[in-house]
Structures are given as structure tokens and as C-alpha cells.
CSV table of C-alpha atoms in Angstrom, one decimal:
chain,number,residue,atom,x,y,z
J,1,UNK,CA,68.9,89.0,234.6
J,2,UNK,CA,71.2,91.8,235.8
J,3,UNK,CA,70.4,93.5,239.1
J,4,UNK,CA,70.0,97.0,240.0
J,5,UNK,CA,73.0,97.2,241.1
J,6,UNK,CA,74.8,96.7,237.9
J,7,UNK,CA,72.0,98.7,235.8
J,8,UNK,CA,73.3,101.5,237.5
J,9,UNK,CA,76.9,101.0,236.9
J,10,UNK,CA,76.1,100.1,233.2
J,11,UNK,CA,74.0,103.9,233.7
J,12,UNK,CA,77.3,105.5,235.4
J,13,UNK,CA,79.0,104.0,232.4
J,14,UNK,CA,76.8,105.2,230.1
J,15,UNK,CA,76.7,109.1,231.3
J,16,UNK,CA,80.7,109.1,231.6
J,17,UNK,CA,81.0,108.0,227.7
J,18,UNK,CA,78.0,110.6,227.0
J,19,UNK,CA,81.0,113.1,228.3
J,20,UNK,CA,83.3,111.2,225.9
J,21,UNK,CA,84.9,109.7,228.5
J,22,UNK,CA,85.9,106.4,227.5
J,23,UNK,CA,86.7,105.2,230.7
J,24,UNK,CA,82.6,104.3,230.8
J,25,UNK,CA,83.6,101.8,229.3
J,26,UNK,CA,85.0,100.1,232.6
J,27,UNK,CA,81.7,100.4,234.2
J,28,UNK,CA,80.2,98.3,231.1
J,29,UNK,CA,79.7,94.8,230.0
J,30,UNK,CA,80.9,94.4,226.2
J,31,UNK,CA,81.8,90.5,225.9
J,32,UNK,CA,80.0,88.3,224.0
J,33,UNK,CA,77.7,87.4,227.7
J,34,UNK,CA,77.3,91.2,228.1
J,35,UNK,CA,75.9,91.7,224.6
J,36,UNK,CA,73.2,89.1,225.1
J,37,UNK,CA,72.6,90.0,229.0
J,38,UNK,CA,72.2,94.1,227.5
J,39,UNK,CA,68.6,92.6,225.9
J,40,UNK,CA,67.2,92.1,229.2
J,41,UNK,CA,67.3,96.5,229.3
J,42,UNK,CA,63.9,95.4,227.7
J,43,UNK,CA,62.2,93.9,230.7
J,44,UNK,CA,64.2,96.7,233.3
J,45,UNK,CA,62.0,99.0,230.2
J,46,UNK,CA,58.8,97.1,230.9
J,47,UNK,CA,57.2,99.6,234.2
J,48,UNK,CA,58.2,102.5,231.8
J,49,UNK,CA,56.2,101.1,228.9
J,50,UNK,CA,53.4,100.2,231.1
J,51,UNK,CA,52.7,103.7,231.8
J,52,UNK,CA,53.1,104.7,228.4
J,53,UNK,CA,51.0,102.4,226.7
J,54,UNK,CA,48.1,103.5,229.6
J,55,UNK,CA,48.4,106.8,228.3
J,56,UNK,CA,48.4,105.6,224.8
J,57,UNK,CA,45.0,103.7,225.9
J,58,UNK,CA,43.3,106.8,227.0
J,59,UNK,CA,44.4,108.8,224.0
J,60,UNK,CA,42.8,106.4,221.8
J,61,UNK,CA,39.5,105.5,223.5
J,62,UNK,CA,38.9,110.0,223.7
J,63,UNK,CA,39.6,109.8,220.0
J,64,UNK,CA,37.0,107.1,219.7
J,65,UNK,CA,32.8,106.5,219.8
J,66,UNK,CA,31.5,106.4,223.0
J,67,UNK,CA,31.7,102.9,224.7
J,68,UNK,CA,34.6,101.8,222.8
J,69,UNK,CA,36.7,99.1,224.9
J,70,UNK,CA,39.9,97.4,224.5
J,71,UNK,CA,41.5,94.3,226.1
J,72,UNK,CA,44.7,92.6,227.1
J,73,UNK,CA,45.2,92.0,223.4
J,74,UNK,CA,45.5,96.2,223.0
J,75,UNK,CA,48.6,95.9,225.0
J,76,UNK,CA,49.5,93.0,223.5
J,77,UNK,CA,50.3,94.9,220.1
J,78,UNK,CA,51.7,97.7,221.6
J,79,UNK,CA,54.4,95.8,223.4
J,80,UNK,CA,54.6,93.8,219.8
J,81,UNK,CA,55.0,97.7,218.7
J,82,UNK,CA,57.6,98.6,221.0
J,83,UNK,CA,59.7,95.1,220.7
J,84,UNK,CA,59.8,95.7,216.9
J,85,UNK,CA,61.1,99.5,217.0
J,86,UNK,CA,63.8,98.3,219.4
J,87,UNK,CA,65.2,94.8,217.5
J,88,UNK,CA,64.6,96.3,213.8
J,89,UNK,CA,67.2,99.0,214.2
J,90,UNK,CA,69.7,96.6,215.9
J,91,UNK,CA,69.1,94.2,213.3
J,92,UNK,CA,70.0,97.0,210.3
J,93,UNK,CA,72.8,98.0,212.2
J,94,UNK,CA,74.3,94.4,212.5
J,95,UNK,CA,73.8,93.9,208.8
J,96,UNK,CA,75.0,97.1,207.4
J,97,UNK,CA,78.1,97.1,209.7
J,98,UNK,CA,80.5,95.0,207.7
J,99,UNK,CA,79.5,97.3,204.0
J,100,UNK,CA,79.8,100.5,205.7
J,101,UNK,CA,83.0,99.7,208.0
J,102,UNK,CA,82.1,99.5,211.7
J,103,UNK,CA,82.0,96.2,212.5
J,104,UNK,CA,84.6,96.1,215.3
J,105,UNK,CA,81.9,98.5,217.3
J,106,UNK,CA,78.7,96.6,216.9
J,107,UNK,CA,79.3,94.8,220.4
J,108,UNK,CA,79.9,98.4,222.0
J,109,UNK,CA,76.9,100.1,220.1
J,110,UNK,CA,74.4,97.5,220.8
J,111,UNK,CA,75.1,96.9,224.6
J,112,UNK,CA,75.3,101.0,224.8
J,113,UNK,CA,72.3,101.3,223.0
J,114,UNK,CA,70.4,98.6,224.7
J,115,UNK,CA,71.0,100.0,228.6
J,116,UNK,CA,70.5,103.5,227.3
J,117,UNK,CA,66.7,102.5,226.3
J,118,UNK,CA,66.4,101.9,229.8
J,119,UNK,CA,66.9,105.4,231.5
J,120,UNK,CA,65.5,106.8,228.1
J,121,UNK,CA,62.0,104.6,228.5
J,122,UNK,CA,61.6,106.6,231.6
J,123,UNK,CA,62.2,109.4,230.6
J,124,UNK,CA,59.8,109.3,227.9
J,125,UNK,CA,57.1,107.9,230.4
J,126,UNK,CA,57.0,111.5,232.3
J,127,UNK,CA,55.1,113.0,229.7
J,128,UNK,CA,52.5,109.6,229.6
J,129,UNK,CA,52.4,110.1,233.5
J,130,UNK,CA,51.4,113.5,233.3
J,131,UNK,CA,48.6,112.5,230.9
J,132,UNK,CA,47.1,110.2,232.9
J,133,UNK,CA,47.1,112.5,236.3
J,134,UNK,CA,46.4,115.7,234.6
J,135,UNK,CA,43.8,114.2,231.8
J,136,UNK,CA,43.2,117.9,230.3
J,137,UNK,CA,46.8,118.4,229.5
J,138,UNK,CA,47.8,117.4,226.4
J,139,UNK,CA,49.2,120.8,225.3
J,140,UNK,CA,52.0,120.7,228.2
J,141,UNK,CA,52.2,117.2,227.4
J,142,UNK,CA,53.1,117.3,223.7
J,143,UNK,CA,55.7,120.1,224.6
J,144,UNK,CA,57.3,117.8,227.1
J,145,UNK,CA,57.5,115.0,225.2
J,146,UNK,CA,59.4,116.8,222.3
J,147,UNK,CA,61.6,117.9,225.2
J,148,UNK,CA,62.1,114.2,226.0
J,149,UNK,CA,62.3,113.6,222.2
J,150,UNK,CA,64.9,115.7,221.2
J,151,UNK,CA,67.1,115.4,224.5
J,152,UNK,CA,67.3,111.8,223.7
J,153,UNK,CA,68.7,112.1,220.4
J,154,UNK,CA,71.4,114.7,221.8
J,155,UNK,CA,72.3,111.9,224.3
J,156,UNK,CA,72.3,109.6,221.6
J,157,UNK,CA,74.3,110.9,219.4
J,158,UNK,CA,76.9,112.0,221.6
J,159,UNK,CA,77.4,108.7,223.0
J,160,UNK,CA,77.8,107.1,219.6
J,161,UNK,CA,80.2,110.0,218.7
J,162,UNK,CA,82.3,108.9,222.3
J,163,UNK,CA,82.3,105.0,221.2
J,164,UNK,CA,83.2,105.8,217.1
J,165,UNK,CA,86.2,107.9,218.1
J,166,UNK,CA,84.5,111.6,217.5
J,167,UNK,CA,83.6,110.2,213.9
J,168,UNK,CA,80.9,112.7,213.6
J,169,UNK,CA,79.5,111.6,210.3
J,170,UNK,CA,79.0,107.8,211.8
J,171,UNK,CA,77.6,108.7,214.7
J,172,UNK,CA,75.1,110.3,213.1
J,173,UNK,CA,74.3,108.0,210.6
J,174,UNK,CA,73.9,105.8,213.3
J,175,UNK,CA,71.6,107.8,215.4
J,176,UNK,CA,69.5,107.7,212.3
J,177,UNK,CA,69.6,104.1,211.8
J,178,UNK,CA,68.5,104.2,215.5
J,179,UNK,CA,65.8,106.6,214.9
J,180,UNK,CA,64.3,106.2,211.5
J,181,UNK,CA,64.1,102.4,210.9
J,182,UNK,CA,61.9,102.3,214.8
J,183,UNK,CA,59.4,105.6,213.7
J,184,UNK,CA,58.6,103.5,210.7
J,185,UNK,CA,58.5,100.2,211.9
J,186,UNK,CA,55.9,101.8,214.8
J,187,UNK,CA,54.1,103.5,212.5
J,188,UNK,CA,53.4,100.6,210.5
J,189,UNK,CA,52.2,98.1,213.1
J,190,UNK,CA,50.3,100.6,214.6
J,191,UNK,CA,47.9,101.0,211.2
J,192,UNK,CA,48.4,97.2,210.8
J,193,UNK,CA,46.8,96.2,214.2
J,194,UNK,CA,44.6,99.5,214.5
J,195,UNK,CA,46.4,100.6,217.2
J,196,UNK,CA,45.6,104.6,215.9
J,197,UNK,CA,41.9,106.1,216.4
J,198,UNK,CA,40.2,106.5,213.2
């Protein structure tokens, strides 16, 4: 489990190659051990998640009869969710490197990728953290999480463009291999385990 300590250089890392500079890259881990230690960005996510799947909670029981409950297995299947939006992309990506060329950068994008959820988890927990506090505030709360949303996918793209080489065309089919394959997946096992009000 990496420490603080080197989440926040793999962070600094991150921010210098969202400048394209490559010399982020000496602030990260790409080896083979620092491609399987990125996946523990998941647990450094967990807090984050917490608050967003509370929020989530209290969305769904307003949207639902009076004296609806839900249990540890509600979280349960949104951490299910939120596991499957974050491997299902990677997994595309791994298998549709060697067709469409990039294979040498899978190592890069995945460990990238990986310790970016981390700072972007939090980020998109502000807007869950000011539902729960605020409660009548889901207006203001909507328009910052499309704030969130689309400042995500700037930061995104822009470090994919820094680790393809300014390929601007990869990048962004990456971003959408990022983006599209996780909205779907979610959306899915959200119907599938009745995660939605309705």
C-alpha cells in the first residue's frame, strides 16, 4: 500500500504531465510493481466514495415511499458499481491496445489513470458533501457536479495527450474509452441491483 507520501509525488507527477511536462514522469511509478501498486488508488478513493455513495443514499430514499430503508448490502452494490466503472475501461483499453497501436503506453496510461481517480474521487465528492449538509440544494449541486464533470475530462484528456506524444486523436479516443465504457457499465448495474428510485 503506497503512503501519503508517495500519493502525493505520484499527484505532483501527475499535474506536471497535465502541463505536458514529461518530466512527471520522474515523480511516477511505471514498472511492472508500480502498475499493480497504482490499483491500490482504489482504496486511497474509498473516503471519497463513502461520501458519495451517502449522498447517493439520501437521493434515493427522497425519491422513494415513506419508510423506505436500505442496508449494508445498498453500499455493497454501489461499491460493486464503482469497482466495475473503474476495471471495465482498463480492461478495453488493455485489449484494444495491440489492434489500435498503443501498446507500448498501456503501463503509462493505466498507472496515470489509476492515481488520477484518486484526486478526481474527491473532487467529485464536493458536490455529494454539499448535498448532505445543505439537503435543499440540489440545484447548486447539479451545477457543481457538471463543473467537476467536465473539468475532469479537460484533465483527462490533456494528460493522455502529454503521455501519447500530443497525438490528439488517441488521446481522445482514449478519454472516451475512459468515459463511455464506465457511464454504461454504471448505468447498468445500477438498474440491475435497483440501485435507481422508481
Amino acid at each position: 500500500m503506497p503512503s501519503l507520501e508517495e500519493v502525493l509525488a505520484y499527484v505532483k507527477g501527475l499535474w506536471l504531465l497535465i502541463l505536458g511536462k514529461r518530466e512527471g514522469y520522474g515523480w511516477l511509478d511505471i514498472s511492472e510493481r508500480g502498475l499493480w501498486r497504482s490499483f491500490a488508488a482504489i482504496l486511497w478513493s474509498l473516503p471519497a466514495m463513502a461520501v458519495t455513495w451517502a449522498s447517493w443514499r439520501l437521493y434515493y430514499l427522497s425519491a422513494m415511499p415513506s419508510g423506505t430503508t436500505v442496508g449494508g448490502s445498498f453500499f455493497l452494490k454501489l461499491f460493486i458499481v464503482d469497482l466495475a466503472s473503474w476495471l471495465v475501461p482498463i480492461l478495453l483499453i488493455v485489449v484494444l491496445s495491440r489492434p489500435l497501436g498503443f501498446a507500448g503506453l498501456v503501463v503509462p496510461v493505466i498507472v496515470t489513470s489509476n492515481w488520477l481517480s484518486v484526486p478526481l474521487s474527491y473532487a467529485m465528492a464536493v458536490p455529494a458533501a454539499v448535498l448532505l449538509l445543505t439537503r435543499g440544494s440540489q440545484q447548486v449541486t447539479e451545477f457543481l457536479w457538471l463543473i467537476v464533470l467536465f473539468a475532469s475530462i479537460a484533465v483527462l484528456f490533456r494528460l493522455l495527450r502529454t503521455i501519447t506524444g500530443n497525438e490528439n486523436l488517441l488521446a481522445a479516443a482514449l478519454t472516451g474509452l475512459f468515459l463511455l465504457p464506465s457511464m454504461m457499465v454504471g448505468q447498468y448495474l445500477q438498474h440491475l441491483f435497483g440501485l435507481l428510485p422508481g
